Tab-separated table of C-alpha atoms in Angstrom:
chain	number	residue	atom	x	y	z
A	1	UNK	CA	28.039	-34.640	87.819
A	2	UNK	CA	27.175	-35.108	84.153
A	3	UNK	CA	24.951	-32.899	82.071
A	4	UNK	CA	21.180	-33.504	81.995
A	5	UNK	CA	20.058	-35.802	79.212
A	6	UNK	CA	17.976	-33.109	77.536
A	7	UNK	CA	21.068	-30.900	77.108
A	8	UNK	CA	23.090	-33.764	75.640
A	9	UNK	CA	20.285	-34.446	73.183
A	10	UNK	CA	20.148	-30.765	72.154
A	11	UNK	CA	23.914	-30.594	71.606
A	12	UNK	CA	23.684	-33.461	69.123
A	13	UNK	CA	20.248	-32.772	67.682
A	14	UNK	CA	20.457	-29.093	66.721
A	15	UNK	CA	23.679	-29.295	64.627
A	16	UNK	CA	22.214	-32.264	62.724
A	17	UNK	CA	18.925	-30.416	62.220
A	18	UNK	CA	20.755	-27.344	60.915
A	19	UNK	CA	22.952	-29.437	58.595
A	20	UNK	CA	19.818	-30.973	57.048
A	21	UNK	CA	17.307	-28.124	57.335
A	22	UNK	CA	19.325	-25.248	55.889
A	23	UNK	CA	20.237	-26.890	52.537
A	24	UNK	CA	16.813	-28.538	52.284
A	25	UNK	CA	14.906	-25.263	52.657
A	26	UNK	CA	17.407	-23.398	50.510
A	27	UNK	CA	16.938	-25.914	47.692
A	28	UNK	CA	13.173	-25.652	48.107
A	29	UNK	CA	13.294	-21.866	47.721
A	30	UNK	CA	15.460	-22.166	44.606
A	31	UNK	CA	13.311	-24.885	43.013
A	32	UNK	CA	9.982	-23.207	43.669
A	33	UNK	CA	11.312	-19.811	42.554
A	34	UNK	CA	12.045	-21.294	39.119
A	35	UNK	CA	8.296	-22.017	38.734
A	36	UNK	CA	8.925	-25.254	36.837
A	37	UNK	CA	6.985	-27.516	39.199
A	38	UNK	CA	3.614	-27.221	37.482
A	39	UNK	CA	2.131	-25.283	40.397
A	40	UNK	CA	0.090	-22.124	40.063
A	41	UNK	CA	1.875	-18.863	40.785
A	42	UNK	CA	-0.396	-18.337	43.777
A	43	UNK	CA	0.625	-21.647	45.386
A	44	UNK	CA	4.275	-21.009	44.537
A	45	UNK	CA	4.215	-17.686	46.417
A	46	UNK	CA	2.913	-19.346	49.585
A	47	UNK	CA	5.262	-22.319	49.328
A	48	UNK	CA	8.285	-20.068	48.781
A	49	UNK	CA	7.151	-17.999	51.777
A	50	UNK	CA	6.864	-21.135	53.938
A	51	UNK	CA	10.285	-22.360	52.860
A	52	UNK	CA	11.779	-18.918	53.539
A	53	UNK	CA	10.184	-18.825	56.992
A	54	UNK	CA	11.518	-22.303	57.744
A	55	UNK	CA	14.968	-21.246	56.504
A	56	UNK	CA	14.911	-18.269	58.886
A	57	UNK	CA	14.052	-20.614	61.751
A	58	UNK	CA	16.988	-22.834	60.838
A	59	UNK	CA	19.423	-19.910	60.648
A	60	UNK	CA	18.253	-17.703	63.528
A	61	UNK	CA	16.653	-20.098	66.011
A	62	UNK	CA	18.895	-23.105	65.479
A	63	UNK	CA	22.298	-21.873	64.276
A	64	UNK	CA	22.507	-18.442	65.907
A	65	UNK	CA	20.606	-19.057	69.165
A	66	UNK	CA	20.782	-22.771	69.981
A	67	UNK	CA	24.284	-23.398	68.616
A	68	UNK	CA	26.420	-20.247	68.537
A	69	UNK	CA	24.901	-18.379	71.494
A	70	UNK	CA	24.827	-21.522	73.631
A	71	UNK	CA	28.369	-22.718	72.924
A	72	UNK	CA	29.951	-19.233	73.025
A	73	UNK	CA	28.322	-17.622	76.094
A	74	UNK	CA	30.754	-14.680	76.268
A	75	UNK	CA	30.859	-13.838	72.567
A	76	UNK	CA	29.465	-10.767	70.827
A	77	UNK	CA	26.140	-12.587	70.502
A	78	UNK	CA	25.741	-12.622	74.304
A	79	UNK	CA	25.797	-8.848	74.714
A	80	UNK	CA	22.378	-7.909	76.075
A	81	UNK	CA	21.305	-5.661	73.146
A	82	UNK	CA	22.410	-8.302	70.632
A	83	UNK	CA	20.918	-11.124	72.697
A	84	UNK	CA	17.604	-9.280	72.953
A	85	UNK	CA	17.524	-8.719	69.193
A	86	UNK	CA	18.263	-12.414	68.609
A	87	UNK	CA	15.398	-13.399	70.919
A	88	UNK	CA	13.126	-10.979	69.064
A	89	UNK	CA	14.100	-12.519	65.726
A	90	UNK	CA	13.582	-16.076	67.039
A	91	UNK	CA	10.017	-15.150	67.957
A	92	UNK	CA	9.476	-13.418	64.602
A	93	UNK	CA	10.914	-16.342	62.622
A	94	UNK	CA	8.672	-18.871	64.369
A	95	UNK	CA	5.607	-16.678	63.841
A	96	UNK	CA	6.430	-16.236	60.157
A	97	UNK	CA	6.810	-19.992	59.693
A	98	UNK	CA	3.509	-20.654	61.490
A	99	UNK	CA	1.401	-17.959	59.849
A	100	UNK	CA	2.679	-18.643	56.345
A	101	UNK	CA	1.421	-22.206	56.889
A	102	UNK	CA	-1.949	-20.848	58.057
A	103	UNK	CA	-2.099	-18.537	55.019
A	104	UNK	CA	-1.375	-21.453	52.682
A	105	UNK	CA	-4.059	-23.566	54.374
A	106	UNK	CA	-6.626	-20.780	54.035
A	107	UNK	CA	-5.727	-20.235	50.368
A	108	UNK	CA	-6.263	-23.928	49.606
A	109	UNK	CA	-9.530	-23.830	51.555
A	110	UNK	CA	-10.748	-20.957	49.382
A	111	UNK	CA	-9.548	-22.643	46.182
A	112	UNK	CA	-11.287	-25.929	46.965
A	113	UNK	CA	-14.401	-24.765	48.804
A	114	UNK	CA	-15.247	-21.187	47.761
A	115	UNK	CA	-15.606	-21.191	43.998
A	116	UNK	CA	-17.179	-17.715	43.810
A	117	UNK	CA	-14.399	-16.136	45.871
A	118	UNK	CA	-11.621	-18.242	44.334
A	119	UNK	CA	-10.965	-16.151	41.212
A	120	UNK	CA	-10.573	-12.955	43.236
A	121	UNK	CA	-8.544	-14.316	46.148
A	122	UNK	CA	-6.384	-17.105	44.712
A	123	UNK	CA	-4.132	-14.894	42.600
A	124	UNK	CA	-0.423	-14.170	42.642
A	125	UNK	CA	-1.060	-10.540	43.546
A	126	UNK	CA	-3.234	-11.429	46.535
A	127	UNK	CA	-0.750	-14.054	47.715
A	128	UNK	CA	2.097	-11.532	47.582
A	129	UNK	CA	-0.037	-8.992	49.467
A	130	UNK	CA	-0.930	-11.553	52.146
A	131	UNK	CA	2.718	-12.562	52.514
A	132	UNK	CA	3.830	-8.941	52.905
A	133	UNK	CA	0.969	-8.034	55.250
A	134	UNK	CA	1.550	-11.031	57.499
A	135	UNK	CA	5.264	-10.248	57.695
A	136	UNK	CA	4.722	-6.595	58.645
A	137	UNK	CA	2.107	-7.436	61.281
A	138	UNK	CA	4.352	-10.053	62.892
A	139	UNK	CA	7.357	-7.717	63.035
A	140	UNK	CA	5.176	-5.080	64.712
A	141	UNK	CA	3.341	-7.511	66.995
A	142	UNK	CA	6.525	-8.835	68.607
A	143	UNK	CA	8.124	-5.469	69.427
A	144	UNK	CA	7.246	-5.965	73.161
A	145	UNK	CA	9.902	-8.712	73.241
A	146	UNK	CA	12.503	-5.925	73.467
A	147	UNK	CA	11.018	-4.941	76.844
A	148	UNK	CA	10.525	-8.491	78.148
A	149	UNK	CA	14.174	-9.273	78.961
A	150	UNK	CA	16.915	-7.763	81.109
A	151	UNK	CA	20.675	-8.382	81.484
A	152	UNK	CA	21.559	-11.691	83.084
A	153	UNK	CA	24.724	-10.213	84.578
A	154	UNK	CA	26.878	-7.077	84.384
A	155	UNK	CA	30.658	-7.471	84.077
A	156	UNK	CA	32.817	-4.327	84.052
A	157	UNK	CA	29.710	-2.249	83.272
A	158	UNK	CA	28.984	-4.398	80.239
A	159	UNK	CA	25.576	-6.089	80.097
A	160	UNK	CA	25.675	-9.787	79.246
A	161	UNK	CA	22.962	-12.340	78.542
A	162	UNK	CA	19.164	-12.109	78.698
A	163	UNK	CA	16.648	-13.298	81.255
A	164	UNK	CA	12.930	-12.742	81.667
A	165	UNK	CA	12.094	-9.389	83.214
A	166	UNK	CA	9.864	-10.186	86.182
A	167	UNK	CA	8.473	-6.652	86.301
A	168	UNK	CA	7.352	-6.942	82.677
A	169	UNK	CA	5.562	-10.288	82.991
A	170	UNK	CA	3.953	-9.313	86.304
A	171	UNK	CA	2.511	-6.124	84.808
A	172	UNK	CA	-0.929	-6.122	83.129
A	173	UNK	CA	0.658	-5.167	79.793
A	174	UNK	CA	3.260	-7.925	80.005
A	175	UNK	CA	0.727	-10.559	81.051
A	176	UNK	CA	-1.553	-9.511	78.216
A	177	UNK	CA	1.247	-9.791	75.693
A	178	UNK	CA	2.290	-13.192	77.081
A	179	UNK	CA	-1.179	-14.635	76.551
A	180	UNK	CA	-1.570	-12.870	73.210
A	181	UNK	CA	1.753	-14.386	72.137
A	182	UNK	CA	0.617	-17.845	73.226
A	183	UNK	CA	-2.709	-17.533	71.421
A	184	UNK	CA	-1.258	-16.078	68.207
A	185	UNK	CA	1.666	-18.521	67.979
A	186	UNK	CA	-0.054	-21.810	68.850
A	187	UNK	CA	-3.733	-21.757	69.874
A	188	UNK	CA	-5.171	-19.692	67.023
A	189	UNK	CA	-3.088	-21.327	64.240
A	190	UNK	CA	-4.029	-24.787	65.555
A	191	UNK	CA	-7.701	-23.847	65.590
A	192	UNK	CA	-7.679	-22.247	62.129
A	193	UNK	CA	-5.762	-25.065	60.448
A	194	UNK	CA	-8.025	-27.702	62.011
A	195	UNK	CA	-11.133	-25.711	61.020
A	196	UNK	CA	-10.058	-25.088	57.413
A	197	UNK	CA	-8.980	-28.702	56.932
A	198	UNK	CA	-12.207	-30.117	58.358
A	199	UNK	CA	-14.302	-27.831	56.144
A	200	UNK	CA	-12.169	-28.736	53.140
A	201	UNK	CA	-12.575	-32.464	53.789
A	202	UNK	CA	-16.328	-32.089	54.092
A	203	UNK	CA	-16.566	-30.027	50.920
A	204	UNK	CA	-14.370	-32.370	48.877
A	205	UNK	CA	-16.250	-35.497	49.978
A	206	UNK	CA	-19.593	-33.939	49.023
A	207	UNK	CA	-18.241	-32.670	45.677
A	208	UNK	CA	-16.696	-36.037	44.792
A	209	UNK	CA	-19.902	-37.860	45.659
A	210	UNK	CA	-21.927	-35.553	43.416
A	211	UNK	CA	-19.409	-35.821	40.582
A	212	UNK	CA	-19.455	-39.620	40.673
A	213	UNK	CA	-23.246	-39.654	40.541
A	214	UNK	CA	-23.254	-37.259	37.581
A	215	UNK	CA	-20.667	-39.280	35.658
A	216	UNK	CA	-22.688	-42.441	36.141
A	217	UNK	CA	-21.736	-45.938	37.220
A	218	UNK	CA	-20.407	-46.843	33.786
A	219	UNK	CA	-17.606	-44.280	34.002
A	220	UNK	CA	-16.590	-44.737	37.615
A	221	UNK	CA	-13.394	-46.509	36.683
A	222	UNK	CA	-12.435	-43.950	34.041
A	223	UNK	CA	-9.798	-41.341	34.765
A	224	UNK	CA	-11.260	-38.062	36.025
A	225	UNK	CA	-8.705	-35.214	35.661
A	226	UNK	CA	-10.605	-32.863	37.969
A	227	UNK	CA	-10.855	-35.401	40.787
A	228	UNK	CA	-7.184	-36.279	40.290
A	229	UNK	CA	-6.200	-32.626	40.673
A	230	UNK	CA	-8.319	-32.384	43.802
A	231	UNK	CA	-6.670	-35.479	45.200
A	232	UNK	CA	-3.183	-34.058	44.649
A	233	UNK	CA	-4.166	-30.733	46.222
A	234	UNK	CA	-5.638	-32.489	49.242
A	235	UNK	CA	-2.560	-34.662	49.718
A	236	UNK	CA	-0.254	-31.635	49.581
A	237	UNK	CA	-2.452	-29.590	51.901
A	238	UNK	CA	-3.003	-32.276	54.519
A	239	UNK	CA	0.587	-33.511	54.642
A	240	UNK	CA	1.929	-29.970	55.151
A	241	UNK	CA	-0.641	-28.870	57.726
A	242	UNK	CA	-0.827	-32.317	59.354
A	243	UNK	CA	2.925	-32.519	59.961
A	244	UNK	CA	2.850	-28.987	61.369
A	245	UNK	CA	0.087	-29.796	63.866
A	246	UNK	CA	1.659	-33.079	64.906
A	247	UNK	CA	5.102	-31.607	65.568
A	248	UNK	CA	3.728	-28.558	67.371
A	249	UNK	CA	1.410	-30.575	69.628
A	250	UNK	CA	3.966	-31.091	72.413
A	251	UNK	CA	4.924	-27.410	72.330
A	252	UNK	CA	1.257	-26.495	72.585
A	253	UNK	CA	0.766	-28.637	75.678
A	254	UNK	CA	3.962	-27.397	77.339
A	255	UNK	CA	3.162	-23.748	76.622
A	256	UNK	CA	-0.290	-24.106	78.145
A	257	UNK	CA	1.047	-26.045	81.154
A	258	UNK	CA	4.108	-23.959	82.059
A	259	UNK	CA	3.297	-20.528	80.634
A	260	UNK	CA	5.397	-18.209	78.533
A	261	UNK	CA	7.978	-17.259	81.181
A	262	UNK	CA	9.183	-20.877	81.496
A	263	UNK	CA	10.259	-20.933	77.863
A	264	UNK	CA	13.557	-21.811	76.257
A	265	UNK	CA	15.122	-18.863	78.076
A	266	UNK	CA	14.425	-20.442	81.487
A	267	UNK	CA	17.666	-20.995	83.415
A	268	UNK	CA	16.437	-22.851	86.477
A	269	UNK	CA	16.502	-26.544	87.375
A	270	UNK	CA	17.156	-28.459	84.154
A	271	UNK	CA	15.753	-31.624	85.682
A	272	UNK	CA	12.401	-29.934	86.296
A	273	UNK	CA	9.589	-31.717	84.374
A	274	UNK	CA	8.280	-28.367	83.139
A	275	UNK	CA	11.668	-27.463	81.692
A	276	UNK	CA	12.068	-30.885	80.059
A	277	UNK	CA	8.571	-30.676	78.567
A	278	UNK	CA	9.298	-27.197	77.212
A	279	UNK	CA	12.591	-28.292	75.657
A	280	UNK	CA	11.000	-31.414	74.157
A	281	UNK	CA	8.324	-29.209	72.617
A	282	UNK	CA	11.015	-26.873	71.259
A	283	UNK	CA	12.887	-29.797	69.708
A	284	UNK	CA	9.771	-30.980	67.877
A	285	UNK	CA	8.462	-27.575	66.828
A	286	UNK	CA	11.824	-26.716	65.271
A	287	UNK	CA	11.730	-30.042	63.454
A	288	UNK	CA	8.525	-28.829	61.764
A	289	UNK	CA	10.691	-26.394	59.759
A	290	UNK	CA	12.462	-29.270	58.052
A	291	UNK	CA	10.101	-31.902	56.524
A	292	UNK	CA	8.293	-29.799	53.910
A	293	UNK	CA	11.012	-30.481	51.331
A	294	UNK	CA	10.486	-34.221	51.813
A	295	UNK	CA	6.726	-33.717	51.593
A	296	UNK	CA	6.998	-31.823	48.304
A	297	UNK	CA	9.369	-34.447	46.910
A	298	UNK	CA	7.016	-37.262	47.930
A	299	UNK	CA	3.807	-35.680	46.624
A	300	UNK	CA	4.900	-33.605	43.613
A	301	UNK	CA	6.466	-35.411	40.641
A	302	UNK	CA	7.766	-32.254	38.942
A	303	UNK	CA	9.315	-31.064	42.192
A	304	UNK	CA	11.213	-34.363	42.369
A	305	UNK	CA	12.454	-33.834	38.833
A	306	UNK	CA	13.619	-30.295	39.605
A	307	UNK	CA	15.270	-31.505	42.810
A	308	UNK	CA	17.203	-34.136	40.876
A	309	UNK	CA	18.339	-31.501	38.384
A	310	UNK	CA	19.476	-29.224	41.196
A	311	UNK	CA	21.368	-32.011	42.934
A	312	UNK	CA	23.025	-33.052	39.694
A	313	UNK	CA	23.972	-29.523	38.571
A	314	UNK	CA	27.024	-29.116	40.865
A	315	UNK	CA	28.457	-32.402	39.573
A	316	UNK	CA	27.697	-31.311	36.021
A	317	UNK	CA	29.614	-28.083	36.557
A	318	UNK	CA	32.575	-29.992	37.982
A	319	UNK	CA	32.608	-32.394	35.023
A	320	UNK	CA	32.466	-29.492	32.573
A	321	UNK	CA	35.327	-27.793	34.397
A	322	UNK	CA	37.415	-30.990	34.316
A	323	UNK	CA	36.705	-31.507	30.625
A	324	UNK	CA	37.689	-27.935	29.713
A	325	UNK	CA	41.016	-28.346	31.563
A	326	UNK	CA	41.776	-31.824	30.210
A	327	UNK	CA	44.141	-31.623	27.198
A	328	UNK	CA	42.972	-33.264	23.986
């Protein structure tokens, strides 16, 4: 009997996603770290954080867990202590990617809608503090993952694999953590991003309407630098947060429908609709760690220029090397 379709899709999909996502996010980190894209230092901190979080998802969740651990079930990675640590890091990486996106959305909300608070909050120092604080809280929040799994089997007194610990999820503490994990990873970020974006849209529409009325009908067709900057900020904000919400929607529905214990670690009937829905959600939510590079390239002219320079630089180095070795 052949493998289920969802497994065949994953075997093809995840290597392709890793081959595209790792270099894309790595280039994004390098480009934004140079600070030559015309962005404020505050925005650059959040965008580098998002790209770093997405890169961690590509490396830990995709390469280590979905590729190496899956295809080499009896390797060092499948030892229960190592497997548990990998599962912990997959949860941490996803949370970092999600909450860095929420932090960026909130920062843009403050910058566009809270003028009095903007000068104090939208600074490089505050952005770095938020990035560090979010990271520490997430690492601490997900410590219960170490107690949520047990060995899948014991061979020659060696513990192999990980499976959900029934005693943990049936306990009040485990059930509380499961729902807290669900709320903090999907429900709350969805709500906050939708709220901040809706408030930002409302604020920008009102501000633009007032600005047009102040400038008068005779200057409507003239270029307005402030409105142009707002437009670019809105495009960047909505494309990043919009793609995140769209790609996480299926995961949100499957998490709510099947619960935390029927997650990617479920090893039951792979033809079960709940399992298929969960895996489909996982496929899409991991895809959300890939498109930001394309979004930046499509919406930011200077980012495109820096990306072209980065892509050309290896060829430039090769040409220089060839020229130095070519006799006159």
